[in-house]
C-alpha positions as a LaTeX table, in Angstrom:
\begin{tabular}{lrrr}
\hline
Residue & $x$ (\AA) & $y$ (\AA) & $z$ (\AA) \\
\hline
Unk1 & $-0.07$ & $-0.12$ & $-0.13$ \\
Unk2 & 1.28 & 3.25 & $-0.77$ \\
Unk3 & 0.04 & 7.20 & 0.80 \\
Unk4 & 0.26 & 9.68 & $-1.62$ \\
Unk5 & 0.52 & 13.17 & $-0.64$ \\
Unk6 & 0.99 & 16.11 & $-2.60$ \\
Unk7 & 1.55 & 19.99 & $-2.13$ \\
Unk8 & 3.26 & 23.42 & $-3.65$ \\
Unk9 & $-0.02$ & 23.82 & $-5.82$ \\
Unk10 & $-0.90$ & 28.13 & $-5.68$ \\
Unk11 & $-1.62$ & 30.39 & $-7.72$ \\
Unk12 & 0.88 & 31.52 & $-10.18$ \\
Unk13 & 1.15 & 34.93 & $-13.05$ \\
Unk14 & 1.57 & 32.87 & $-16.99$ \\
Unk15 & 5.64 & 32.80 & $-16.87$ \\
Unk16 & 5.42 & 31.97 & $-13.50$ \\
Unk17 & 7.11 & 28.56 & $-11.96$ \\
Unk18 & 5.75 & 26.18 & $-8.85$ \\
Unk19 & 7.47 & 23.12 & $-8.48$ \\
Unk20 & 5.46 & 20.39 & $-6.91$ \\
Unk21 & 5.78 & 18.19 & $-4.59$ \\
Unk22 & 4.36 & 14.47 & $-3.41$ \\
Unk23 & 5.30 & 12.28 & $-0.33$ \\
Unk24 & 4.80 & 9.07 & $-0.80$ \\
Unk25 & 4.61 & 6.71 & 2.12 \\
Unk26 & 5.94 & 2.74 & 2.36 \\
Unk27 & 9.10 & 0.92 & 2.41 \\
Unk28 & 9.29 & 0.11 & $-0.83$ \\
Unk29 & 8.71 & 3.42 & $-2.66$ \\
Unk30 & 11.93 & 3.01 & $-4.69$ \\
Unk31 & 10.35 & 0.31 & $-6.66$ \\
Unk32 & 7.54 & 2.19 & $-8.12$ \\
Unk33 & 7.10 & 3.81 & $-11.46$ \\
Unk34 & 5.76 & 7.42 & $-10.50$ \\
Unk35 & 3.78 & 9.89 & $-12.48$ \\
Unk36 & 1.97 & 13.96 & $-12.09$ \\
Unk37 & $-1.21$ & 14.10 & $-13.82$ \\
Unk38 & $-3.73$ & 16.99 & $-14.29$ \\
Unk39 & $-7.22$ & 17.71 & $-14.80$ \\
Unk40 & $-8.89$ & 20.91 & $-15.30$ \\
Unk41 & $-12.40$ & 21.71 & $-15.48$ \\
Unk42 & $-14.55$ & 19.66 & $-17.52$ \\
Unk43 & $-11.61$ & 17.78 & $-19.06$ \\
Unk44 & $-10.34$ & 14.71 & $-18.61$ \\
Unk45 & $-7.23$ & 13.27 & $-16.76$ \\
Unk46 & $-4.21$ & 14.27 & $-18.69$ \\
Unk47 & $-1.12$ & 12.56 & $-18.21$ \\
Unk48 & 1.97 & 15.26 & $-17.74$ \\
Unk49 & 5.46 & 13.84 & $-17.09$ \\
Unk50 & 6.29 & 10.10 & $-14.88$ \\
Unk51 & 9.53 & 8.80 & $-14.29$ \\
Unk52 & 10.75 & 5.25 & $-13.98$ \\
Unk53 & 11.89 & 3.49 & $-11.03$ \\
Unk54 & 15.71 & 5.00 & $-10.63$ \\
Unk55 & 15.11 & 8.17 & $-11.65$ \\
Unk56 & 17.27 & 7.28 & $-14.85$ \\
Unk57 & 14.64 & 7.63 & $-17.27$ \\
Unk58 & 11.42 & 9.84 & $-18.08$ \\
Unk59 & 8.93 & 11.44 & $-20.47$ \\
Unk60 & 7.33 & 14.19 & $-20.91$ \\
Unk61 & 3.75 & 15.47 & $-22.29$ \\
Unk62 & 4.42 & 17.30 & $-25.68$ \\
Unk63 & 2.26 & 20.34 & $-23.96$ \\
Unk64 & 5.13 & 20.78 & $-21.40$ \\
Unk65 & 8.25 & 19.48 & $-22.40$ \\
Unk66 & 10.94 & 21.80 & $-22.26$ \\
Unk67 & 9.29 & 23.78 & $-18.94$ \\
Unk68 & 8.26 & 20.43 & $-16.91$ \\
Unk69 & 10.83 & 18.42 & $-15.06$ \\
Unk70 & 10.13 & 15.19 & $-13.37$ \\
Unk71 & 12.81 & 14.09 & $-10.95$ \\
Unk72 & 12.30 & 11.42 & $-7.89$ \\
Unk73 & 14.59 & 11.17 & $-4.35$ \\
Unk74 & 14.36 & 7.35 & $-3.43$ \\
Unk75 & 15.94 & 8.39 & $-0.21$ \\
Unk76 & 13.25 & 10.87 & 0.80 \\
Unk77 & 10.71 & 9.09 & $-0.64$ \\
Unk78 & 9.66 & 12.01 & $-2.90$ \\
Unk79 & 8.80 & 13.03 & $-6.24$ \\
Unk80 & 8.46 & 16.84 & $-7.58$ \\
Unk81 & 7.67 & 18.33 & $-10.98$ \\
Unk82 & 9.10 & 21.69 & $-11.42$ \\
Unk83 & 6.87 & 23.69 & $-13.75$ \\
Unk84 & 8.29 & 26.45 & $-15.63$ \\
Unk85 & 7.18 & 29.31 & $-17.68$ \\
Unk86 & 3.46 & 28.49 & $-16.93$ \\
Unk87 & 0.58 & 28.99 & $-19.21$ \\
Unk88 & $-2.60$ & 29.70 & $-18.52$ \\
Unk89 & $-3.88$ & 26.36 & $-20.02$ \\
Unk90 & $-2.17$ & 24.66 & $-17.04$ \\
Unk91 & $-4.35$ & 25.67 & $-14.63$ \\
Unk92 & $-5.76$ & 22.15 & $-13.55$ \\
Unk93 & $-5.47$ & 20.16 & $-10.03$ \\
Unk94 & $-2.30$ & 18.27 & $-10.38$ \\
Unk95 & $-2.76$ & 14.15 & $-9.34$ \\
Unk96 & 0.81 & 12.61 & $-8.34$ \\
Unk97 & 0.26 & 8.56 & $-8.93$ \\
Unk98 & 2.43 & 5.44 & $-8.22$ \\
Unk99 & 2.42 & 1.92 & $-10.44$ \\
Unk100 & 3.38 & $-1.42$ & $-9.12$ \\
Unk101 & 5.42 & $-1.81$ & $-12.19$ \\
Unk102 & 8.77 & 0.26 & $-12.43$ \\
Unk103 & 8.34 & 1.38 & $-15.44$ \\
Unk104 & 6.56 & 4.71 & $-16.18$ \\
Unk105 & 3.37 & 4.57 & $-18.19$ \\
Unk106 & 1.58 & 7.54 & $-19.39$ \\
Unk107 & $-1.54$ & 5.69 & $-19.12$ \\
Unk108 & $-3.43$ & 6.95 & $-15.77$ \\
Unk109 & $-5.08$ & 3.17 & $-15.96$ \\
Unk110 & $-2.03$ & 1.92 & $-14.93$ \\
Unk111 & $-1.16$ & 3.65 & $-12.05$ \\
Unk112 & $-2.68$ & 1.86 & $-9.08$ \\
Unk113 & $-2.30$ & 4.55 & $-6.27$ \\
Unk114 & $-2.95$ & 8.13 & $-6.34$ \\
Unk115 & $-2.94$ & 11.42 & $-4.09$ \\
Unk116 & $-5.23$ & 13.41 & $-3.26$ \\
Unk117 & $-4.62$ & 16.59 & $-5.64$ \\
Unk118 & $-3.29$ & 19.44 & $-5.23$ \\
Unk119 & $-4.73$ & 23.04 & $-7.27$ \\
Unk120 & $-2.65$ & 24.82 & $-9.64$ \\
Unk121 & $-3.87$ & 28.18 & $-11.19$ \\
Unk122 & $-2.02$ & 30.46 & $-13.70$ \\
Unk123 & $-3.50$ & 33.93 & $-13.82$ \\
Unk124 & $-2.45$ & 35.73 & $-17.60$ \\
\hline
\end{tabular}
């Protein structure tokens, strides 16, 4: 069982930056693939970024490529999403997710555990 708690969301102006954090419980955290997803009002859940168990491989959605960076610290049971050059269309609730398999995935159905989410609002 893994419990995930996101933090770091807030209100920021377009062009600004935020760093989201996801704190994970459980001694097997380092074996899990981790991902960030987001969901805006009236829209479907959208993949943002994911990282494999070691942190050595990552994948980003085209919409955030070059602006967002996912990373993890297995010693601290933490996953991060550094978001730069934020745009109003990045406004959404951001969710951290964990999958039992160590490889990353962009498909939300392949994730087993989810956090409660943190709101990110980007003003124009």
